[in-house]
XYZ file of C-alpha atoms in Angstrom:
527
model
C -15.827 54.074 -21.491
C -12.843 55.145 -23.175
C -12.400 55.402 -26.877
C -9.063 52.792 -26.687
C -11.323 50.397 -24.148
C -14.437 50.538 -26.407
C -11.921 49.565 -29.473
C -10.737 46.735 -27.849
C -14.042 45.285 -27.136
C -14.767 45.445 -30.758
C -11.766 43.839 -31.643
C -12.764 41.181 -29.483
C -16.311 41.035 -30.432
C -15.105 40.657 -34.266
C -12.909 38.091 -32.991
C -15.976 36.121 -32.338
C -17.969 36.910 -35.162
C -19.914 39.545 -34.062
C -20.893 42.695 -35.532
C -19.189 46.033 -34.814
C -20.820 47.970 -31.769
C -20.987 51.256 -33.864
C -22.955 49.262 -36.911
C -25.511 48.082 -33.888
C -25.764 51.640 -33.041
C -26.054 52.990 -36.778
C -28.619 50.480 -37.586
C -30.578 51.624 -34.648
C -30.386 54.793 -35.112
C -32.263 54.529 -38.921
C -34.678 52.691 -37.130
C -35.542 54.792 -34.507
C -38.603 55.910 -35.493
C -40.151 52.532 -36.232
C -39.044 51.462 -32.828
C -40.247 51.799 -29.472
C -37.736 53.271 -26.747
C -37.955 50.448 -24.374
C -36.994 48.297 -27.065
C -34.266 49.749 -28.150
C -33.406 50.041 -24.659
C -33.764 46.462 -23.863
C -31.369 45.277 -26.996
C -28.605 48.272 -26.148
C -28.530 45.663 -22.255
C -29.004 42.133 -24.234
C -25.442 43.579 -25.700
C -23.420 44.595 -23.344
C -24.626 41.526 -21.268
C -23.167 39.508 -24.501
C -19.961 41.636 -24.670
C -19.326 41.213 -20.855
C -19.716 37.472 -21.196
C -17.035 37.614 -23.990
C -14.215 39.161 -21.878
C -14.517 37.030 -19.325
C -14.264 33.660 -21.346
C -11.485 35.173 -22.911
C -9.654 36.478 -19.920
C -9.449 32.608 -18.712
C -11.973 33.253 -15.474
C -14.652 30.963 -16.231
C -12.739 27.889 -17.071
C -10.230 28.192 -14.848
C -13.008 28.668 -12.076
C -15.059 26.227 -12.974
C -15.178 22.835 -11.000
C -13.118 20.024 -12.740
C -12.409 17.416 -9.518
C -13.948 16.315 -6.281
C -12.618 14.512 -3.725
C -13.945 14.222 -0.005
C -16.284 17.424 -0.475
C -13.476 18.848 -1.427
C -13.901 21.240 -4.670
C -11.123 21.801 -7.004
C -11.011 24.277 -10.215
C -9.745 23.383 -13.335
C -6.823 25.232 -13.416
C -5.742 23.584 -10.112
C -6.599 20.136 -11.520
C -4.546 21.741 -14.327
C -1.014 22.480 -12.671
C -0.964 18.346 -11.658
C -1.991 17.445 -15.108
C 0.872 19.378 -16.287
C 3.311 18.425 -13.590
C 2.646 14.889 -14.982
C 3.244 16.027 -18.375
C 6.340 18.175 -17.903
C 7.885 15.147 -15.379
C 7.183 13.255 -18.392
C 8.425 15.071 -21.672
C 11.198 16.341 -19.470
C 12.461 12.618 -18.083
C 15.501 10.652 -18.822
C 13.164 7.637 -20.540
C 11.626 10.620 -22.963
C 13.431 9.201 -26.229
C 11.746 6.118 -25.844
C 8.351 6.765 -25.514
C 6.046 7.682 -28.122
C 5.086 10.966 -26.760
C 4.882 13.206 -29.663
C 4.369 16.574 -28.371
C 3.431 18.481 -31.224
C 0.151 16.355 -31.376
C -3.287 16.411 -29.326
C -2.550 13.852 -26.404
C -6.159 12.369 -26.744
C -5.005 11.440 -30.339
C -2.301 9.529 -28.914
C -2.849 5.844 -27.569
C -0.116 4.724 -24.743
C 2.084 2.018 -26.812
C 3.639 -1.174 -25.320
C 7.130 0.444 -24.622
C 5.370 3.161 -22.845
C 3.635 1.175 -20.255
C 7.313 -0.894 -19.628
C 8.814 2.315 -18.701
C 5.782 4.176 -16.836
C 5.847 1.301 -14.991
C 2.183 0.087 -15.470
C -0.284 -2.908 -16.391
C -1.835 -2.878 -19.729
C -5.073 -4.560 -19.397
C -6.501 -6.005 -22.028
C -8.879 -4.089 -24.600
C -7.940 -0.854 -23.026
C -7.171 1.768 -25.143
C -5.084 4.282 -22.692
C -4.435 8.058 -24.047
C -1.324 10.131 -23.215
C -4.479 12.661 -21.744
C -6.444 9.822 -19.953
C -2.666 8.859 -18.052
C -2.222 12.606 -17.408
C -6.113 12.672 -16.092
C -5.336 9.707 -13.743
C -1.967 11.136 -12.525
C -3.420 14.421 -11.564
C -6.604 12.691 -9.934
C -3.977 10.377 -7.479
C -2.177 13.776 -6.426
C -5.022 15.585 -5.507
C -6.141 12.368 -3.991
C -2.967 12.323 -1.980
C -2.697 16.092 -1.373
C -6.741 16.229 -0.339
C -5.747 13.040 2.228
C -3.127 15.034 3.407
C -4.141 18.361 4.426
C -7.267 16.718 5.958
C -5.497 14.584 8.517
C -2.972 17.692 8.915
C -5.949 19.595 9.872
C -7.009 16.696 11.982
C -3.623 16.906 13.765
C -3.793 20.933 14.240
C -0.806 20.667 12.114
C 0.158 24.661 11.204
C 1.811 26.582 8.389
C 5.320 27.364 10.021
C 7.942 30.036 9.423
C 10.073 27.396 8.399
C 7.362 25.929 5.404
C 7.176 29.778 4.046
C 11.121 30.006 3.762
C 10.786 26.482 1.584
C 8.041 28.741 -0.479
C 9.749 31.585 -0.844
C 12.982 29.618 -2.266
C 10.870 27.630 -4.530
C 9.574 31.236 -5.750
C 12.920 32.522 -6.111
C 13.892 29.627 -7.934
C 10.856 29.741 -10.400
C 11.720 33.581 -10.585
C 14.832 32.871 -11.633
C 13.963 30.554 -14.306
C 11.661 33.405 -15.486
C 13.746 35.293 -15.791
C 16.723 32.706 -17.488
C 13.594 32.480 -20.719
C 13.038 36.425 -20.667
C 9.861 36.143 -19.030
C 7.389 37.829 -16.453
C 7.087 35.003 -13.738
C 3.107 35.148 -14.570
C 3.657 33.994 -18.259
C 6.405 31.442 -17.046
C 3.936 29.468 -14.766
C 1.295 30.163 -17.649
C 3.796 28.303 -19.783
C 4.449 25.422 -17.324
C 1.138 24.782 -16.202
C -1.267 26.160 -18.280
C -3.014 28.661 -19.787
C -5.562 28.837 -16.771
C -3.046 29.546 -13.981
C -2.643 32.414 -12.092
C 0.314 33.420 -9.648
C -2.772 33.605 -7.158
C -3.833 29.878 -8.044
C 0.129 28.902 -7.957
C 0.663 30.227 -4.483
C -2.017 28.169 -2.992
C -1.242 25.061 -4.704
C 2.581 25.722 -3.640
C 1.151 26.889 0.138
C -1.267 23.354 0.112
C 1.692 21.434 -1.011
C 4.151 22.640 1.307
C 2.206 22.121 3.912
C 0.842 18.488 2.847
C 4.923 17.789 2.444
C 6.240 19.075 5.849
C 3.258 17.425 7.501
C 3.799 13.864 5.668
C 8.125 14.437 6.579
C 6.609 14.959 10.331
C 5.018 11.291 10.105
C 8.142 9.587 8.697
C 10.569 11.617 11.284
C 8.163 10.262 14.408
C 9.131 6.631 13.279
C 11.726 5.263 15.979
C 12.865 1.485 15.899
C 14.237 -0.394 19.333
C 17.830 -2.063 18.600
C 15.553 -4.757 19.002
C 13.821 -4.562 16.390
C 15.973 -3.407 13.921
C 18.482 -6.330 14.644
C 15.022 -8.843 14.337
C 14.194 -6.921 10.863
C 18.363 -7.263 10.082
C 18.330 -11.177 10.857
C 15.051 -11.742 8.796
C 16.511 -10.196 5.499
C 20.279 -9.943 5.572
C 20.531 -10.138 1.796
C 19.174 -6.904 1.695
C 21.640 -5.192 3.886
C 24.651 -7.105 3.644
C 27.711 -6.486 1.480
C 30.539 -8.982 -0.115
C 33.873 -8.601 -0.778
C 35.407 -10.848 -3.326
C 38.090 -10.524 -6.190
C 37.040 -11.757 -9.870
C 38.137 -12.251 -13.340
C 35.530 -11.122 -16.064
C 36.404 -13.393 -19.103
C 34.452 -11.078 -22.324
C 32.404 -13.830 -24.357
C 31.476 -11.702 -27.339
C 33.244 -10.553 -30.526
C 34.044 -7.072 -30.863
C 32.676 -5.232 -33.893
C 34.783 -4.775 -37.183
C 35.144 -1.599 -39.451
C 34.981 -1.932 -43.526
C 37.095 -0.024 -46.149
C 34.333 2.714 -46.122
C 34.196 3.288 -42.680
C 31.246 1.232 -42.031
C 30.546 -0.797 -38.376
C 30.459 -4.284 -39.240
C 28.594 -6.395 -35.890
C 29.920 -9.603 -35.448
C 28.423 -12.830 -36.761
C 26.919 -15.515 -34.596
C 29.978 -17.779 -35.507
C 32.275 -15.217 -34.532
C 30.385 -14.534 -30.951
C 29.872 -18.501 -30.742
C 33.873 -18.812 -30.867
C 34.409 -15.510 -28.487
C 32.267 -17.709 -26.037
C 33.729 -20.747 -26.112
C 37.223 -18.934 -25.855
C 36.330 -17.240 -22.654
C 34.855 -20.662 -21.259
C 38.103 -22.402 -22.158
C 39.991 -19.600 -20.465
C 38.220 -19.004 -17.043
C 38.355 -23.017 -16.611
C 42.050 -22.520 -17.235
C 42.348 -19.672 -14.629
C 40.722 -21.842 -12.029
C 42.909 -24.904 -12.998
C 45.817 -22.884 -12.147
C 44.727 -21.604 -9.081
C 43.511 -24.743 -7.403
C 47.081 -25.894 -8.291
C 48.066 -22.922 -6.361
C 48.585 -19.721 -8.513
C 46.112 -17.939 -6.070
C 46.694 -14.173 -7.283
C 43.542 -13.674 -9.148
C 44.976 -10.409 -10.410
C 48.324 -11.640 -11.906
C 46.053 -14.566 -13.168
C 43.764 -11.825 -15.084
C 46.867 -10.586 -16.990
C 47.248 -14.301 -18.877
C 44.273 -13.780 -20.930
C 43.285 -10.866 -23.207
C 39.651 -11.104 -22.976
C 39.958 -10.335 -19.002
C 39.376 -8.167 -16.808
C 40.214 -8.107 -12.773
C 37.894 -6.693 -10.077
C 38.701 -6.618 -6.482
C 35.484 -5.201 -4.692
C 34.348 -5.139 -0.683
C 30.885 -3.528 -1.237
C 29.004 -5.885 -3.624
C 25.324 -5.670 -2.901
C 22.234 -8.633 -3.822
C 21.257 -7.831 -7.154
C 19.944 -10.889 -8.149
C 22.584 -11.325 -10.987
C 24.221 -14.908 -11.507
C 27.478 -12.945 -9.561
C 25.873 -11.713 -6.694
C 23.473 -14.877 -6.132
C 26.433 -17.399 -6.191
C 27.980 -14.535 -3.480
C 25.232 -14.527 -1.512
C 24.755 -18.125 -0.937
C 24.169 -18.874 2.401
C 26.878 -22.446 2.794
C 29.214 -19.357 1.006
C 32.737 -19.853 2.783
C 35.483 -17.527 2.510
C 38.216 -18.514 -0.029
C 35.194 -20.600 -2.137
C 35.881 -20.370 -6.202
C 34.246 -20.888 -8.540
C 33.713 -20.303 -12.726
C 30.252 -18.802 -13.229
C 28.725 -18.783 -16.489
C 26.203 -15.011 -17.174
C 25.206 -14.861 -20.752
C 27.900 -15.004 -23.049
C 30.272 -14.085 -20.405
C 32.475 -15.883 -17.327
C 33.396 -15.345 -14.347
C 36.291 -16.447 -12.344
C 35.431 -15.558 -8.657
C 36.817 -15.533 -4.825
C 34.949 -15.031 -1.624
C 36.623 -13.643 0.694
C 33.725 -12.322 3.525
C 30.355 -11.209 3.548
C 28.999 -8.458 6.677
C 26.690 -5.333 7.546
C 28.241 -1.853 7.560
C 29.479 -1.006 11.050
C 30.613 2.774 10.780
C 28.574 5.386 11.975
C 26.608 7.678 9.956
C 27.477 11.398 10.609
C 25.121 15.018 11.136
C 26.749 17.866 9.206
C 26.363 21.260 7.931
C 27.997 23.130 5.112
C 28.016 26.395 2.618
C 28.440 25.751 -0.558
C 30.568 28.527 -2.601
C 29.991 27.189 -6.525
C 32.125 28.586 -9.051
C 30.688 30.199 -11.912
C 32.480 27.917 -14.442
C 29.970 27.277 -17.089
C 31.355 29.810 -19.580
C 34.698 28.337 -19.341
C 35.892 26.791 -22.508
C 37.818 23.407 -21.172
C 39.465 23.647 -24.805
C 41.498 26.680 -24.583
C 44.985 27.307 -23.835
C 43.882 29.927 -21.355
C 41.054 27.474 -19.082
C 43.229 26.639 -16.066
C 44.571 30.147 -15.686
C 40.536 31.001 -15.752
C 39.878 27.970 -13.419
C 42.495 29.182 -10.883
C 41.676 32.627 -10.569
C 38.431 31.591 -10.104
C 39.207 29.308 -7.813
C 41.100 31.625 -5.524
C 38.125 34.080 -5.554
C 35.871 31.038 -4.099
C 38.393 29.704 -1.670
C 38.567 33.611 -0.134
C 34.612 34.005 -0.304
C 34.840 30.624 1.838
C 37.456 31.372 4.028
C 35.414 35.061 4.524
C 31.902 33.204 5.587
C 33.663 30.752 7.700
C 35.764 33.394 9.093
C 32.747 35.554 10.106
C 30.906 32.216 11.641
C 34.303 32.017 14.055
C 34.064 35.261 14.654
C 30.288 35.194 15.967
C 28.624 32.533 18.457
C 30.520 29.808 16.541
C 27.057 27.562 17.541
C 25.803 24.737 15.244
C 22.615 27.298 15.084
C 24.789 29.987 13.928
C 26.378 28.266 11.163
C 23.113 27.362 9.878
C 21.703 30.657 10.029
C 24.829 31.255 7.512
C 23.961 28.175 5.138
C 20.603 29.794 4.887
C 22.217 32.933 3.754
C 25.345 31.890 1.869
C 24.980 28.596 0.880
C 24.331 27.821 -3.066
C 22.958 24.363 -2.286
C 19.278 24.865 -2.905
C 19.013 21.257 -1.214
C 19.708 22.554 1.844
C 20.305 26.492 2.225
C 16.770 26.553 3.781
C 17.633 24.040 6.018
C 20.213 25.264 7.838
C 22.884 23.395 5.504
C 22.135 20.183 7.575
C 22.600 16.490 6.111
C 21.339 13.847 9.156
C 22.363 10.422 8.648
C 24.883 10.634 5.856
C 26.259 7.568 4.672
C 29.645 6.344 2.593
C 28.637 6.562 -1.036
C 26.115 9.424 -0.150
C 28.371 12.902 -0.918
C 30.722 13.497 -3.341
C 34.371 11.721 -2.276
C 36.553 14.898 -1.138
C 33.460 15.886 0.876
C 33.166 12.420 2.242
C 36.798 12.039 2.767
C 36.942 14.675 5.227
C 33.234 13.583 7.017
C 34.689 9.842 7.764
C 38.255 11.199 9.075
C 38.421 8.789 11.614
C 40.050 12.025 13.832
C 36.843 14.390 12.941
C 35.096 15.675 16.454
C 31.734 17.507 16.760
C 32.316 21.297 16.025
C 34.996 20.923 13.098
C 34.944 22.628 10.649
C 36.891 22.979 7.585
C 37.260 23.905 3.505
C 36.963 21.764 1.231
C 37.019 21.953 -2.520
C 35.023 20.085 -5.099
C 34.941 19.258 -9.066
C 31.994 16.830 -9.992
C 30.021 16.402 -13.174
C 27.581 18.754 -12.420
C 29.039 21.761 -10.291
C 32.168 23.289 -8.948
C 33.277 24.954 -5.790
C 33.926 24.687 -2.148
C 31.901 23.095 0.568
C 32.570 25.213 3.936
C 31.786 22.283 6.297
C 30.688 21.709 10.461
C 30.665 18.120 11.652
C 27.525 18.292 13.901
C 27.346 14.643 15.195
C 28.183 10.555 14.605
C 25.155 8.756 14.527
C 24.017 5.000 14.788
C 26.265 2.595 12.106
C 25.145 2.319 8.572
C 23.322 -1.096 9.162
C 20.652 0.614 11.817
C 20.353 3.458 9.303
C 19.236 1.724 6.553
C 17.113 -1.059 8.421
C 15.228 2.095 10.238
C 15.119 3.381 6.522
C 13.317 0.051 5.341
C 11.522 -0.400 8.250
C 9.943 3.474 8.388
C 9.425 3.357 4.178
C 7.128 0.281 4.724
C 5.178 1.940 7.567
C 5.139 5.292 6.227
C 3.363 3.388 2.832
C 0.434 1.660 4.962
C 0.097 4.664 6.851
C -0.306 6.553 3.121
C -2.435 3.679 2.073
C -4.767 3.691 4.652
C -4.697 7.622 4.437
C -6.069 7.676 1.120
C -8.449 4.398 1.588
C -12.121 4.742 0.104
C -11.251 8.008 -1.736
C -12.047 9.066 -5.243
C -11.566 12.020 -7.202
C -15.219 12.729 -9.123
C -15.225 14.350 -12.656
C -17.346 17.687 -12.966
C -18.231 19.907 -15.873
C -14.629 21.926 -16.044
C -12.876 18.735 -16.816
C -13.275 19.729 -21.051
C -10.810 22.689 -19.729
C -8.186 20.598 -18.401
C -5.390 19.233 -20.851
């Protein structure tokens, strides 16, 4: 053993409270004589049996080994239960709803009892007496995934259902992206994942769960893509539940019933009193049953009508969905006939409203590819006098990098195929640059609206393609685009939609019927 090795197991013995190997050694030695040589022989192997034990709790092997969960025969180690545990957690702490649940991080999470707000927004039923933990939801989260992920890969198997080259290009992205987060905190990928999901994981451990996942994802995709509706059927589904597919167009006048907030001398917000909101009521009453006095006697421009009272506001929509609101109900009556009004009362607040029609999208959905080219404008101050001179000579550099890969697409086999062998290579959409770039079934609404504008061109034939540039909230660039195909109208889409999510979820139900996940031993190392 070498003199730096042999320090470091002292260190690590003192650590623990144990003596230092050389004072063993000394002490021996002055007892030598009393002491027979097998004994001393015999405590010199009761040590470094001890010391060996110590390095290996420390270096994470035995708990991270050790057997946490069960579930069909199925064995899994507590750093595996770990990584779901701490996918819970991380989804959690790292949600939109964090603020307003009382998660406090910097405490033990068996300390912490779930609180009323938090079971509104995790969506579950508090049953009475229980006394829930942030750790015991964590516990039960984990335990459905593996649940799941066990079901899974068992019927996958079942189904002779094989790792593809396809499912290890999904891997290696998700690796490149984790890499790149790595490297984003300054840190070795095997202390990021550490850091994510626990002090038990390994990059050997992550690769499996990542392989078992993958595989357990493309295999449950495979299910929902074999779902195929007859016209039949999806007109039947259509006919038994038109509220949930249909859309209204109508123009309305919004009359505000509430008093707007005040400021004081010192600055101060000063909320309106009930008397105050009582009157702001009762003056938008008075005014929407004014509006629809003067259009029954034949002022029927709801928009110029809007402009007579301050507390309005017009709306002229043709997509208004069922949501159950006192709006969309009176809209989606069915003895609703077009050019009924009416003065609807919602809180506080009026309504003034028209029907006009009610029907069921009829445009067809289209296939398409692109490349997205983002622009690298995060270090752009939007403040300066210098930003769009910045913005447009970055802008030029992405519209030439686009213009280059769509040139070198024209200037190869020009195939669907071939474009998404670019996507794969080019494209900085992580959503689908292992994917070949391809978007099936895209609907209005879907994409962002320059993108959309030029998929819907009523003129736009399989095998265009084209540039387009876009600036939303959360990138910026240009989308090299291929129109692949025009598909079945919107309606079909999303009845097949509704009709394969409530087969795919008795198909999952039954998957996972009758199974439990069973607590072992290496549970006290998970958390």
């Amino acid at each position: 053993m070498s003199a730096s090795r042999e320090k470091k197991i002292r260190q690590e013995l003192a650590a623990q409270g144990i003596p230092d190997i050389k004072e063993i050694r000394a002490a021996e030695e002055k007892q030598q004589q009393r002491r027979a040589n097998w004994l001393y022989g015999s405590v010199a192997v009761i040590f470094v049996v001890v010391a060996a034990a110590l390095l290996l709790w420390n270096s994470q092997i035995i708990q991270r080994g050790s057997n946490a969960i069960s579930v069909d025969g199925e064995k899994y180690s507590a750093a595996e239960v770990g990584y779901y545990y701490r996918a819970a957690y991380n989804s959690v702490v790292g949600g939109s709803y964090a603020a307003y649940l009382s998660l406090d991080t910097s405490l033990p999470l068996t300390q912490q009892k779930l609180e009323d707000n938090d079971y509104l927004f995790l969506g579950l039923t508090k049953e009475e007496g229980a006394e829930l933990t942030w750790h015991d939801y964590f516990v039960d989260k984990a335990k459905t995934s593996l649940i799941q992920l066990t079901a899974l890969l068992k019927s996958a198997e079942a189904d002779k259902f094989a790792f593809t080259d396809e499912m290890q290009a999904d891997m290696d992205a998700t690796k490149e992206l984790l890499n790149t987060y790595a490297a984003q905190n300054g840190m070795p990928i095997a202390s990021y994942i550490k850091a994510m999901f626990g002090d038990t994981m390994t990059t050997k451990i992550f690769d499996k769960i990542l392989k078992d996942n993958t595989l357990a994802s493309f295999y449950e995709q495979s299910k929902i893509d074999a779902l195929t509706y007859t016209d039949a059927e999806m007109e039947s589904h259509y006919n038994e539940n038109k509220d949930s597919f249909d859309v209204v167009d109508c123009d309305y006048i919004y009359f505000k019933g509430t008093a707007d907030s005040t400021v004081d001398a010192e600055g101060k917000t000063v909320a309106a009193t009930d008397e105050q909101n009582a009157a702001a009521k009762q003056a938008a009453k008075e005014a929407a049953d004014d509006a629809l006095a003067r259009y029954n006697a034949g002022q029927t421009d709801i928009e110029a009508l809007s402009a007579l009272y301050t507390m309005a506001s017009f709306y002229s929509q043709d997509d208004i969905s069922m949501y159950g609101d006192v709006l969309s109900t009176w809209l989606f009556d069915a003895t609703r006939e077009e050019g009924d009004v009416a003065v609807l009362e919602s809180g506080s607040n009026y309504y003034l409203v028209r029907f006009n029609s009610r029907a069921r999208y009829e445009y067809s959905t289209v296939d398409v590819r692109h490349i997205l080219v983002k622009l690298d404008v995060e270090d752009l101050d939007k403040t300066a006098s210098d930003y769009q001179t910045k913005l447009d000579a970055l802008k030029t550099e992405g519209n030439a990098e686009a213009e280059r890969i769509l040139n070198e697409w024209k200037s190869g086999a020009a195939t669907a195929e071939s474009f998404g062998e670019l996507a794969n290579k080019e494209s900085d959409d992580g959503g689908s640059n292992t994917k070949g770039g391809l978007y099936t079934g895209v609907v209005e609404g879907q994409m962002v609206a320059p993108f959309e504008e030029w998929c819907f061109d009523e003129s736009r034939k399989v095998g265009d393609t084209g540039i387009v540039f876009v600036e939303a909230s959360n990138y910026t660039g240009y989308h090299v685009i291929y129109f692949q195909n025009r598909n079945i109208v919107d309606w079909k889409v999303q009845v097949t939609n509704a009709l394969a999510s409530a087969d795919h979820a008795e198909w999952a139900e039954a998957l996972v019927e009758g199974l439990e996940a069973e607590e072992h031993s290496g549970m006290k190392y998970v958390g």
